[in-house]
Amino acid sequence: METYDEKNTCGMICLKYLLLTFNLLFWLAGGVMMAVGVWTLVEKSDYISLLNSTFYSASAYILIAAGAIVVFTGIVGCCATLKEMRSLLIVYFFLLLCIFLLEIVAGVLAYIQYQECFPFCQQLDKELQHNLKETMVQKYQQTGEESITSAVDKLQQEFKCCGSNSSSDWSDSVWILTPSNERLVPDSCCKTPSNLCGRRDHPSNIYKVEGGCITKLETFILSQLQILGAVAIGIAFLQLVGMILVCCLYRGLKEESY
């Protein structure tokens, strides 16, 4: 009987350490999710504003909220494990289960939406292209639109592109058509930016053959979504392990109570 109690105690200690390790990893995962969401809003907010869409900013806010919930759940898990409270373990288990189900539902809905997108995806792309072009040609270098001007310059330089669909989009720009302006494209379209370099729109001088910015911006956003999807799947798998450990600890505490 004494040998059984020793083994049982040893097993419980190992189980508690495993669950605490899981909580640490889970808490770190939540912190990473929050950090990515904040980074998206701070560093990429300029690009989001150019698309005239709340979808991407809403995604970042959702990511921050999800990260905060994960961190809170991790704290609950640590308290339940250290204090060996069965009631708190049940709460912890259901929190893990709810987050896991939400991730699964979100993944399934995203897959269904992607499958049902065609042939409407092309229409969506055209709408985004139109919005980006209108923002560029109507607001670039206009009074009170300094943030848009900065975002466009940053976009064209970072992605090595010019215009929304192509460099010819700038021929409709309010700023380009100003009589006092000497440029054919903004200086940020130049491969080596300098003052008034936009007066010459030859492919050797500007990003002309490289294409417009909308396709590169969409590719960037899709790649970010793929990374987030992979992280979500990894966290979902981690949660399954956590739920198994919680069940084992709950059962062990129940046996000890007898």
PDB file of N, CA and C in Angstrom, residues 143-230:
ATOM      1  N   THR A 143      -3.329  67.912 -49.385  1.00  0.00           N
ATOM      2  CA  THR A 143      -3.337  68.505 -48.049  1.00  0.00           C
ATOM      3  C   THR A 143      -4.202  67.690 -47.098  1.00  0.00           C
ATOM      4  N   GLY A 144      -3.646  67.371 -45.939  1.00  0.00           N
ATOM      5  CA  GLY A 144      -4.369  66.584 -44.943  1.00  0.00           C
ATOM      6  C   GLY A 144      -4.270  65.086 -45.144  1.00  0.00           C
ATOM      7  N   GLU A 145      -3.594  64.648 -46.191  1.00  0.00           N
ATOM      8  CA  GLU A 145      -3.460  63.216 -46.494  1.00  0.00           C
ATOM      9  C   GLU A 145      -2.001  62.778 -46.410  1.00  0.00           C
ATOM     10  N   GLU A 146      -1.276  63.378 -45.459  1.00  0.00           N
ATOM     11  CA  GLU A 146       0.148  63.064 -45.330  1.00  0.00           C
ATOM     12  C   GLU A 146       0.387  61.594 -44.998  1.00  0.00           C
ATOM     13  N   SER A 147      -0.500  60.984 -44.200  1.00  0.00           N
ATOM     14  CA  SER A 147      -0.331  59.575 -43.836  1.00  0.00           C
ATOM     15  C   SER A 147      -0.492  58.670 -45.053  1.00  0.00           C
ATOM     16  N   ILE A 148      -1.430  59.025 -45.947  1.00  0.00           N
ATOM     17  CA  ILE A 148      -1.621  58.254 -47.178  1.00  0.00           C
ATOM     18  C   ILE A 148      -0.395  58.383 -48.072  1.00  0.00           C
ATOM     19  N   THR A 149       0.128  59.600 -48.194  1.00  0.00           N
ATOM     20  CA  THR A 149       1.321  59.839 -49.019  1.00  0.00           C
ATOM     21  C   THR A 149       2.501  59.012 -48.511  1.00  0.00           C
ATOM     22  N   SER A 150       2.703  59.016 -47.198  1.00  0.00           N
ATOM     23  CA  SER A 150       3.792  58.248 -46.600  1.00  0.00           C
ATOM     24  C   SER A 150       3.598  56.753 -46.816  1.00  0.00           C
ATOM     25  N   ALA A 151       2.345  56.292 -46.686  1.00  0.00           N
ATOM     26  CA  ALA A 151       2.053  54.868 -46.854  1.00  0.00           C
ATOM     27  C   ALA A 151       2.299  54.421 -48.296  1.00  0.00           C
ATOM     28  N   VAL A 152       1.905  55.248 -49.257  1.00  0.00           N
ATOM     29  CA  VAL A 152       2.117  54.916 -50.678  1.00  0.00           C
ATOM     30  C   VAL A 152       3.606  54.849 -50.993  1.00  0.00           C
ATOM     31  N   ASP A 153       4.362  55.827 -50.517  1.00  0.00           N
ATOM     32  CA  ASP A 153       5.813  55.827 -50.761  1.00  0.00           C
ATOM     33  C   ASP A 153       6.467  54.594 -50.142  1.00  0.00           C
ATOM     34  N   LYS A 154       6.062  54.265 -48.924  1.00  0.00           N
ATOM     35  CA  LYS A 154       6.613  53.092 -48.239  1.00  0.00           C
ATOM     36  C   LYS A 154       6.249  51.811 -48.977  1.00  0.00           C
ATOM     37  N   LEU A 155       5.015  51.725 -49.446  1.00  0.00           N
ATOM     38  CA  LEU A 155       4.544  50.547 -50.177  1.00  0.00           C
ATOM     39  C   LEU A 155       5.328  50.337 -51.461  1.00  0.00           C
ATOM     40  N   GLN A 156       5.499  51.389 -52.234  1.00  0.00           N
ATOM     41  CA  GLN A 156       6.170  51.280 -53.529  1.00  0.00           C
ATOM     42  C   GLN A 156       7.650  50.951 -53.378  1.00  0.00           C
ATOM     43  N   GLN A 157       8.268  51.472 -52.335  1.00  0.00           N
ATOM     44  CA  GLN A 157       9.683  51.192 -52.125  1.00  0.00           C
ATOM     45  C   GLN A 157       9.901  49.792 -51.542  1.00  0.00           C
ATOM     46  N   GLU A 158       9.061  49.408 -50.595  1.00  0.00           N
ATOM     47  CA  GLU A 158       9.255  48.114 -49.932  1.00  0.00           C
ATOM     48  C   GLU A 158       8.958  46.945 -50.869  1.00  0.00           C
ATOM     49  N   PHE A 159       7.914  47.081 -51.703  1.00  0.00           N
ATOM     50  CA  PHE A 159       7.534  45.992 -52.594  1.00  0.00           C
ATOM     51  C   PHE A 159       8.049  46.172 -54.020  1.00  0.00           C
ATOM     52  N   LYS A 160       8.828  47.246 -54.235  1.00  0.00           N
ATOM     53  CA  LYS A 160       9.438  47.498 -55.547  1.00  0.00           C
ATOM     54  C   LYS A 160       8.380  47.462 -56.659  1.00  0.00           C
ATOM     55  N   CYS A 161       7.395  48.343 -56.527  1.00  0.00           N
ATOM     56  CA  CYS A 161       6.296  48.410 -57.489  1.00  0.00           C
ATOM     57  C   CYS A 161       5.950  49.875 -57.737  1.00  0.00           C
ATOM     58  N   CYS A 162       5.041  50.090 -58.664  1.00  0.00           N
ATOM     59  CA  CYS A 162       4.651  51.459 -59.013  1.00  0.00           C
ATOM     60  C   CYS A 162       3.194  51.471 -59.446  1.00  0.00           C
ATOM     61  N   GLY A 163       2.358  52.228 -58.735  1.00  0.00           N
ATOM     62  CA  GLY A 163       0.936  52.280 -59.038  1.00  0.00           C
ATOM     63  C   GLY A 163       0.183  51.097 -58.454  1.00  0.00           C
ATOM     64  N   SER A 164      -1.128  51.085 -58.658  1.00  0.00           N
ATOM     65  CA  SER A 164      -1.939  49.976 -58.167  1.00  0.00           C
ATOM     66  C   SER A 164      -1.860  48.788 -59.116  1.00  0.00           C
ATOM     67  N   ASN A 165      -2.313  48.984 -60.354  1.00  0.00           N
ATOM     68  CA  ASN A 165      -2.230  47.924 -61.361  1.00  0.00           C
ATOM     69  C   ASN A 165      -0.921  48.015 -62.150  1.00  0.00           C
ATOM     70  N   SER A 166      -0.509  49.240 -62.444  1.00  0.00           N
ATOM     71  CA  SER A 166       0.743  49.476 -63.169  1.00  0.00           C
ATOM     72  C   SER A 166       1.142  50.933 -62.982  1.00  0.00           C
ATOM     73  N   SER A 167       2.311  51.288 -63.477  1.00  0.00           N
ATOM     74  CA  SER A 167       2.793  52.673 -63.330  1.00  0.00           C
ATOM     75  C   SER A 167       1.918  53.662 -64.089  1.00  0.00           C
ATOM     76  N   SER A 168       1.165  53.178 -65.092  1.00  0.00           N
ATOM     77  CA  SER A 168       0.299  54.076 -65.875  1.00  0.00           C
ATOM     78  C   SER A 168      -0.859  54.634 -65.050  1.00  0.00           C
ATOM     79  N   ASP A 169      -1.138  54.031 -63.888  1.00  0.00           N
ATOM     80  CA  ASP A 169      -2.205  54.547 -63.025  1.00  0.00           C
ATOM     81  C   ASP A 169      -1.937  55.984 -62.610  1.00  0.00           C
ATOM     82  N   TRP A 170      -0.650  56.345 -62.507  1.00  0.00           N
ATOM     83  CA  TRP A 170      -0.307  57.686 -62.037  1.00  0.00           C
ATOM     84  C   TRP A 170      -0.647  58.785 -63.046  1.00  0.00           C
ATOM     85  N   SER A 171      -0.970  58.389 -64.276  1.00  0.00           N
ATOM     86  CA  SER A 171      -1.348  59.405 -65.274  1.00  0.00           C
ATOM     87  C   SER A 171      -2.673  60.074 -64.917  1.00  0.00           C
ATOM     88  N   ASP A 172      -3.470  59.437 -64.049  1.00  0.00           N
ATOM     89  CA  ASP A 172      -4.749  60.003 -63.616  1.00  0.00           C
ATOM     90  C   ASP A 172      -4.644  60.712 -62.275  1.00  0.00           C
ATOM     91  N   SER A 173      -3.447  60.777 -61.706  1.00  0.00           N
ATOM     92  CA  SER A 173      -3.276  61.349 -60.382  1.00  0.00           C
ATOM     93  C   SER A 173      -3.541  62.853 -60.374  1.00  0.00           C
ATOM     94  N   VAL A 174      -4.279  63.306 -59.357  1.00  0.00           N
ATOM     95  CA  VAL A 174      -4.555  64.739 -59.190  1.00  0.00           C
ATOM     96  C   VAL A 174      -3.251  65.506 -59.031  1.00  0.00           C
ATOM     97  N   TRP A 175      -2.334  64.927 -58.277  1.00  0.00           N
ATOM     98  CA  TRP A 175      -1.051  65.588 -58.033  1.00  0.00           C
ATOM     99  C   TRP A 175      -0.181  65.617 -59.289  1.00  0.00           C
ATOM    100  N   ILE A 176      -0.125  64.527 -60.019  1.00  0.00           N
ATOM    101  CA  ILE A 176       0.683  64.465 -61.246  1.00  0.00           C
ATOM    102  C   ILE A 176       0.170  65.459 -62.288  1.00  0.00           C
ATOM    103  N   LEU A 177      -1.154  65.634 -62.347  1.00  0.00           N
ATOM    104  CA  LEU A 177      -1.764  66.521 -63.340  1.00  0.00           C
ATOM    105  C   LEU A 177      -1.660  67.999 -62.957  1.00  0.00           C
ATOM    106  N   THR A 178      -1.153  68.271 -61.757  1.00  0.00           N
ATOM    107  CA  THR A 178      -0.962  69.667 -61.353  1.00  0.00           C
ATOM    108  C   THR A 178       0.058  70.339 -62.273  1.00  0.00           C
ATOM    109  N   PRO A 179      -0.244  71.515 -62.835  1.00  0.00           N
ATOM    110  CA  PRO A 179       0.665  72.179 -63.789  1.00  0.00           C
ATOM    111  C   PRO A 179       2.067  72.414 -63.248  1.00  0.00           C
ATOM    112  N   SER A 180       2.179  72.664 -61.942  1.00  0.00           N
ATOM    113  CA  SER A 180       3.493  72.946 -61.367  1.00  0.00           C
ATOM    114  C   SER A 180       4.337  71.677 -61.166  1.00  0.00           C
ATOM    115  N   ASN A 181       3.710  70.525 -61.307  1.00  0.00           N
ATOM    116  CA  ASN A 181       4.434  69.278 -61.083  1.00  0.00           C
ATOM    117  C   ASN A 181       5.200  68.864 -62.340  1.00  0.00           C
ATOM    118  N   GLU A 182       6.431  68.426 -62.169  1.00  0.00           N
ATOM    119  CA  GLU A 182       7.268  68.040 -63.312  1.00  0.00           C
ATOM    120  C   GLU A 182       7.397  66.531 -63.456  1.00  0.00           C
ATOM    121  N   ARG A 183       6.812  65.776 -62.569  1.00  0.00           N
ATOM    122  CA  ARG A 183       7.005  64.330 -62.559  1.00  0.00           C
ATOM    123  C   ARG A 183       5.933  63.593 -63.346  1.00  0.00           C
ATOM    124  N   LEU A 184       6.309  62.402 -63.833  1.00  0.00           N
ATOM    125  CA  LEU A 184       5.353  61.496 -64.464  1.00  0.00           C
ATOM    126  C   LEU A 184       4.857  60.468 -63.456  1.00  0.00           C
ATOM    127  N   VAL A 185       5.690  60.159 -62.475  1.00  0.00           N
ATOM    128  CA  VAL A 185       5.357  59.244 -61.375  1.00  0.00           C
ATOM    129  C   VAL A 185       6.006  59.784 -60.100  1.00  0.00           C
ATOM    130  N   PRO A 186       5.556  59.346 -58.927  1.00  0.00           N
ATOM    131  CA  PRO A 186       6.220  59.790 -57.692  1.00  0.00           C
ATOM    132  C   PRO A 186       7.676  59.323 -57.640  1.00  0.00           C
ATOM    133  N   ASP A 187       8.474  60.028 -56.897  1.00  0.00           N
ATOM    134  CA  ASP A 187       9.882  59.656 -56.775  1.00  0.00           C
ATOM    135  C   ASP A 187      10.059  58.285 -56.120  1.00  0.00           C
ATOM    136  N   SER A 188       9.049  57.848 -55.343  1.00  0.00           N
ATOM    137  CA  SER A 188       9.147  56.538 -54.689  1.00  0.00           C
ATOM    138  C   SER A 188       9.026  55.386 -55.671  1.00  0.00           C
ATOM    139  N   CYS A 189       8.639  55.686 -56.922  1.00  0.00           N
ATOM    140  CA  CYS A 189       8.598  54.648 -57.963  1.00  0.00           C
ATOM    141  C   CYS A 189       9.994  54.357 -58.506  1.00  0.00           C
ATOM    142  N   CYS A 190      10.938  55.239 -58.247  1.00  0.00           N
ATOM    143  CA  CYS A 190      12.284  55.099 -58.804  1.00  0.00           C
ATOM    144  C   CYS A 190      13.054  53.974 -58.113  1.00  0.00           C
ATOM    145  N   LYS A 191      13.888  53.303 -58.886  1.00  0.00           N
ATOM    146  CA  LYS A 191      14.717  52.236 -58.336  1.00  0.00           C
ATOM    147  C   LYS A 191      15.784  52.815 -57.406  1.00  0.00           C
ATOM    148  N   THR A 192      16.214  54.041 -57.718  1.00  0.00           N
ATOM    149  CA  THR A 192      17.111  54.775 -56.822  1.00  0.00           C
ATOM    150  C   THR A 192      16.471  56.131 -56.555  1.00  0.00           C
ATOM    151  N   PRO A 193      15.650  56.230 -55.501  1.00  0.00           N
ATOM    152  CA  PRO A 193      14.888  57.457 -55.257  1.00  0.00           C
ATOM    153  C   PRO A 193      15.775  58.685 -55.026  1.00  0.00           C
ATOM    154  N   SER A 194      15.405  59.772 -55.674  1.00  0.00           N
ATOM    155  CA  SER A 194      16.056  61.067 -55.479  1.00  0.00           C
ATOM    156  C   SER A 194      15.064  62.137 -55.907  1.00  0.00           C
ATOM    157  N   ASN A 195      15.327  63.374 -55.555  1.00  0.00           N
ATOM    158  CA  ASN A 195      14.417  64.466 -55.878  1.00  0.00           C
ATOM    159  C   ASN A 195      14.255  64.621 -57.389  1.00  0.00           C
ATOM    160  N   LEU A 196      12.986  64.599 -57.830  1.00  0.00           N
ATOM    161  CA  LEU A 196      12.613  64.763 -59.237  1.00  0.00           C
ATOM    162  C   LEU A 196      13.043  63.599 -60.133  1.00  0.00           C
ATOM    163  N   CYS A 197      13.389  62.456 -59.546  1.00  0.00           N
ATOM    164  CA  CYS A 197      13.745  61.304 -60.388  1.00  0.00           C
ATOM    165  C   CYS A 197      12.535  60.758 -61.121  1.00  0.00           C
ATOM    166  N   GLY A 198      11.321  61.117 -60.640  1.00  0.00           N
ATOM    167  CA  GLY A 198      10.103  60.645 -61.277  1.00  0.00           C
ATOM    168  C   GLY A 198       9.771  61.343 -62.578  1.00  0.00           C
ATOM    169  N   ARG A 199      10.621  62.258 -63.037  1.00  0.00           N
ATOM    170  CA  ARG A 199      10.376  62.924 -64.330  1.00  0.00           C
ATOM    171  C   ARG A 199      10.581  61.965 -65.491  1.00  0.00           C
ATOM    172  N   ARG A 200      11.292  60.882 -65.257  1.00  0.00           N
ATOM    173  CA  ARG A 200      11.591  59.911 -66.323  1.00  0.00           C
ATOM    174  C   ARG A 200      11.004  58.553 -65.921  1.00  0.00           C
ATOM    175  N   ASP A 201      10.103  58.026 -66.778  1.00  0.00           N
ATOM    176  CA  ASP A 201       9.417  56.776 -66.438  1.00  0.00           C
ATOM    177  C   ASP A 201       9.903  55.586 -67.262  1.00  0.00           C
ATOM    178  N   HIS A 202      11.151  55.610 -67.651  1.00  0.00           N
ATOM    179  CA  HIS A 202      11.715  54.483 -68.396  1.00  0.00           C
ATOM    180  C   HIS A 202      11.908  53.294 -67.445  1.00  0.00           C
ATOM    181  N   PRO A 203      11.744  52.043 -67.939  1.00  0.00           N
ATOM    182  CA  PRO A 203      11.919  50.859 -67.075  1.00  0.00           C
ATOM    183  C   PRO A 203      13.267  50.783 -66.376  1.00  0.00           C
ATOM    184  N   SER A 204      14.283  51.413 -66.936  1.00  0.00           N
ATOM    185  CA  SER A 204      15.586  51.397 -66.279  1.00  0.00           C
ATOM    186  C   SER A 204      15.625  52.307 -65.062  1.00  0.00           C
ATOM    187  N   ASN A 205      14.627  53.211 -64.980  1.00  0.00           N
ATOM    188  CA  ASN A 205      14.608  54.195 -63.903  1.00  0.00           C
ATOM    189  C   ASN A 205      13.562  53.893 -62.833  1.00  0.00           C
ATOM    190  N   ILE A 206      12.390  53.384 -63.247  1.00  0.00           N
ATOM    191  CA  ILE A 206      11.305  53.120 -62.292  1.00  0.00           C
ATOM    192  C   ILE A 206      10.885  51.647 -62.347  1.00  0.00           C
ATOM    193  N   TYR A 207      10.063  51.249 -61.369  1.00  0.00           N
ATOM    194  CA  TYR A 207       9.535  49.879 -61.334  1.00  0.00           C
ATOM    195  C   TYR A 207       8.338  49.786 -62.284  1.00  0.00           C
ATOM    196  N   LYS A 208       8.643  49.680 -63.574  1.00  0.00           N
ATOM    197  CA  LYS A 208       7.597  49.671 -64.602  1.00  0.00           C
ATOM    198  C   LYS A 208       7.231  48.251 -65.013  1.00  0.00           C
ATOM    199  N   VAL A 209       8.217  47.429 -65.320  1.00  0.00           N
ATOM    200  CA  VAL A 209       7.941  46.057 -65.765  1.00  0.00           C
ATOM    201  C   VAL A 209       7.623  45.146 -64.577  1.00  0.00           C
ATOM    202  N   GLU A 210       7.951  45.597 -63.345  1.00  0.00           N
ATOM    203  CA  GLU A 210       7.686  44.774 -62.164  1.00  0.00           C
ATOM    204  C   GLU A 210       6.206  44.689 -61.829  1.00  0.00           C
ATOM    205  N   GLY A 211       5.397  45.595 -62.393  1.00  0.00           N
ATOM    206  CA  GLY A 211       3.956  45.557 -62.177  1.00  0.00           C
ATOM    207  C   GLY A 211       3.493  46.463 -61.057  1.00  0.00           C
ATOM    208  N   GLY A 212       2.153  46.416 -60.793  1.00  0.00           N
ATOM    209  CA  GLY A 212       1.569  47.257 -59.767  1.00  0.00           C
ATOM    210  C   GLY A 212       1.722  46.676 -58.378  1.00  0.00           C
ATOM    211  N   CYS A 213       1.274  47.461 -57.385  1.00  0.00           N
ATOM    212  CA  CYS A 213       1.469  47.082 -55.979  1.00  0.00           C
ATOM    213  C   CYS A 213       0.375  46.167 -55.444  1.00  0.00           C
ATOM    214  N   ILE A 214      -0.811  46.152 -56.071  1.00  0.00           N
ATOM    215  CA  ILE A 214      -1.937  45.423 -55.495  1.00  0.00           C
ATOM    216  C   ILE A 214      -1.672  43.930 -55.429  1.00  0.00           C
ATOM    217  N   THR A 215      -1.087  43.351 -56.485  1.00  0.00           N
ATOM    218  CA  THR A 215      -0.827  41.909 -56.480  1.00  0.00           C
ATOM    219  C   THR A 215       0.217  41.546 -55.428  1.00  0.00           C
ATOM    220  N   LYS A 216       1.228  42.386 -55.270  1.00  0.00           N
ATOM    221  CA  LYS A 216       2.271  42.116 -54.279  1.00  0.00           C
ATOM    222  C   LYS A 216       1.730  42.304 -52.863  1.00  0.00           C
ATOM    223  N   LEU A 217       0.833  43.268 -52.706  1.00  0.00           N
ATOM    224  CA  LEU A 217       0.238  43.492 -51.394  1.00  0.00           C
ATOM    225  C   LEU A 217      -0.675  42.322 -51.026  1.00  0.00           C
ATOM    226  N   GLU A 218      -1.435  41.830 -51.990  1.00  0.00           N
ATOM    227  CA  GLU A 218      -2.313  40.680 -51.752  1.00  0.00           C
ATOM    228  C   GLU A 218      -1.490  39.436 -51.425  1.00  0.00           C
ATOM    229  N   THR A 219      -0.392  39.236 -52.150  1.00  0.00           N
ATOM    230  CA  THR A 219       0.480  38.088 -51.886  1.00  0.00           C
ATOM    231  C   THR A 219       1.041  38.153 -50.476  1.00  0.00           C
ATOM    232  N   PHE A 220       1.442  39.347 -50.063  1.00  0.00           N
ATOM    233  CA  PHE A 220       1.970  39.542 -48.714  1.00  0.00           C
ATOM    234  C   PHE A 220       0.920  39.208 -47.663  1.00  0.00           C
ATOM    235  N   ILE A 221      -0.310  39.697 -47.865  1.00  0.00           N
ATOM    236  CA  ILE A 221      -1.380  39.460 -46.905  1.00  0.00           C
ATOM    237  C   ILE A 221      -1.713  37.972 -46.825  1.00  0.00           C
ATOM    238  N   LEU A 222      -1.772  37.289 -47.994  1.00  0.00           N
ATOM    239  CA  LEU A 222      -2.062  35.859 -48.013  1.00  0.00           C
ATOM    240  C   LEU A 222      -0.983  35.057 -47.305  1.00  0.00           C
ATOM    241  N   SER A 223       0.271  35.452 -47.497  1.00  0.00           N
ATOM    242  CA  SER A 223       1.364  34.745 -46.831  1.00  0.00           C
ATOM    243  C   SER A 223       1.272  34.913 -45.317  1.00  0.00           C
ATOM    244  N   GLN A 224       0.875  36.120 -44.877  1.00  0.00           N
ATOM    245  CA  GLN A 224       0.692  36.349 -43.443  1.00  0.00           C
ATOM    246  C   GLN A 224      -0.438  35.486 -42.892  1.00  0.00           C
ATOM    247  N   LEU A 225      -1.531  35.373 -43.672  1.00  0.00           N
ATOM    248  CA  LEU A 225      -2.658  34.553 -43.237  1.00  0.00           C
ATOM    249  C   LEU A 225      -2.279  33.080 -43.157  1.00  0.00           C
ATOM    250  N   GLN A 226      -1.452  32.618 -44.086  1.00  0.00           N
ATOM    251  CA  GLN A 226      -0.995  31.229 -44.055  1.00  0.00           C
ATOM    252  C   GLN A 226      -0.161  30.958 -42.814  1.00  0.00           C
ATOM    253  N   ILE A 227       0.693  31.909 -42.458  1.00  0.00           N
ATOM    254  CA  ILE A 227       1.514  31.756 -41.254  1.00  0.00           C
ATOM    255  C   ILE A 227       0.621  31.705 -40.014  1.00  0.00           C
ATOM    256  N   LEU A 228      -0.371  32.600 -39.952  1.00  0.00           N
ATOM    257  CA  LEU A 228      -1.283  32.619 -38.820  1.00  0.00           C
ATOM    258  C   LEU A 228      -2.088  31.326 -38.738  1.00  0.00           C
ATOM    259  N   GLY A 229      -2.472  30.793 -39.910  1.00  0.00           N
ATOM    260  CA  GLY A 229      -3.205  29.526 -39.938  1.00  0.00           C
ATOM    261  C   GLY A 229      -2.368  28.379 -39.401  1.00  0.00           C
ATOM    262  N   ALA A 230      -1.103  28.354 -39.776  1.00  0.00           N
ATOM    263  CA  ALA A 230      -0.199  27.306 -39.298  1.00  0.00           C
ATOM    264  C   ALA A 230      -0.006  27.410 -37.789  1.00  0.00           C
TER     265      ALA A 230
END
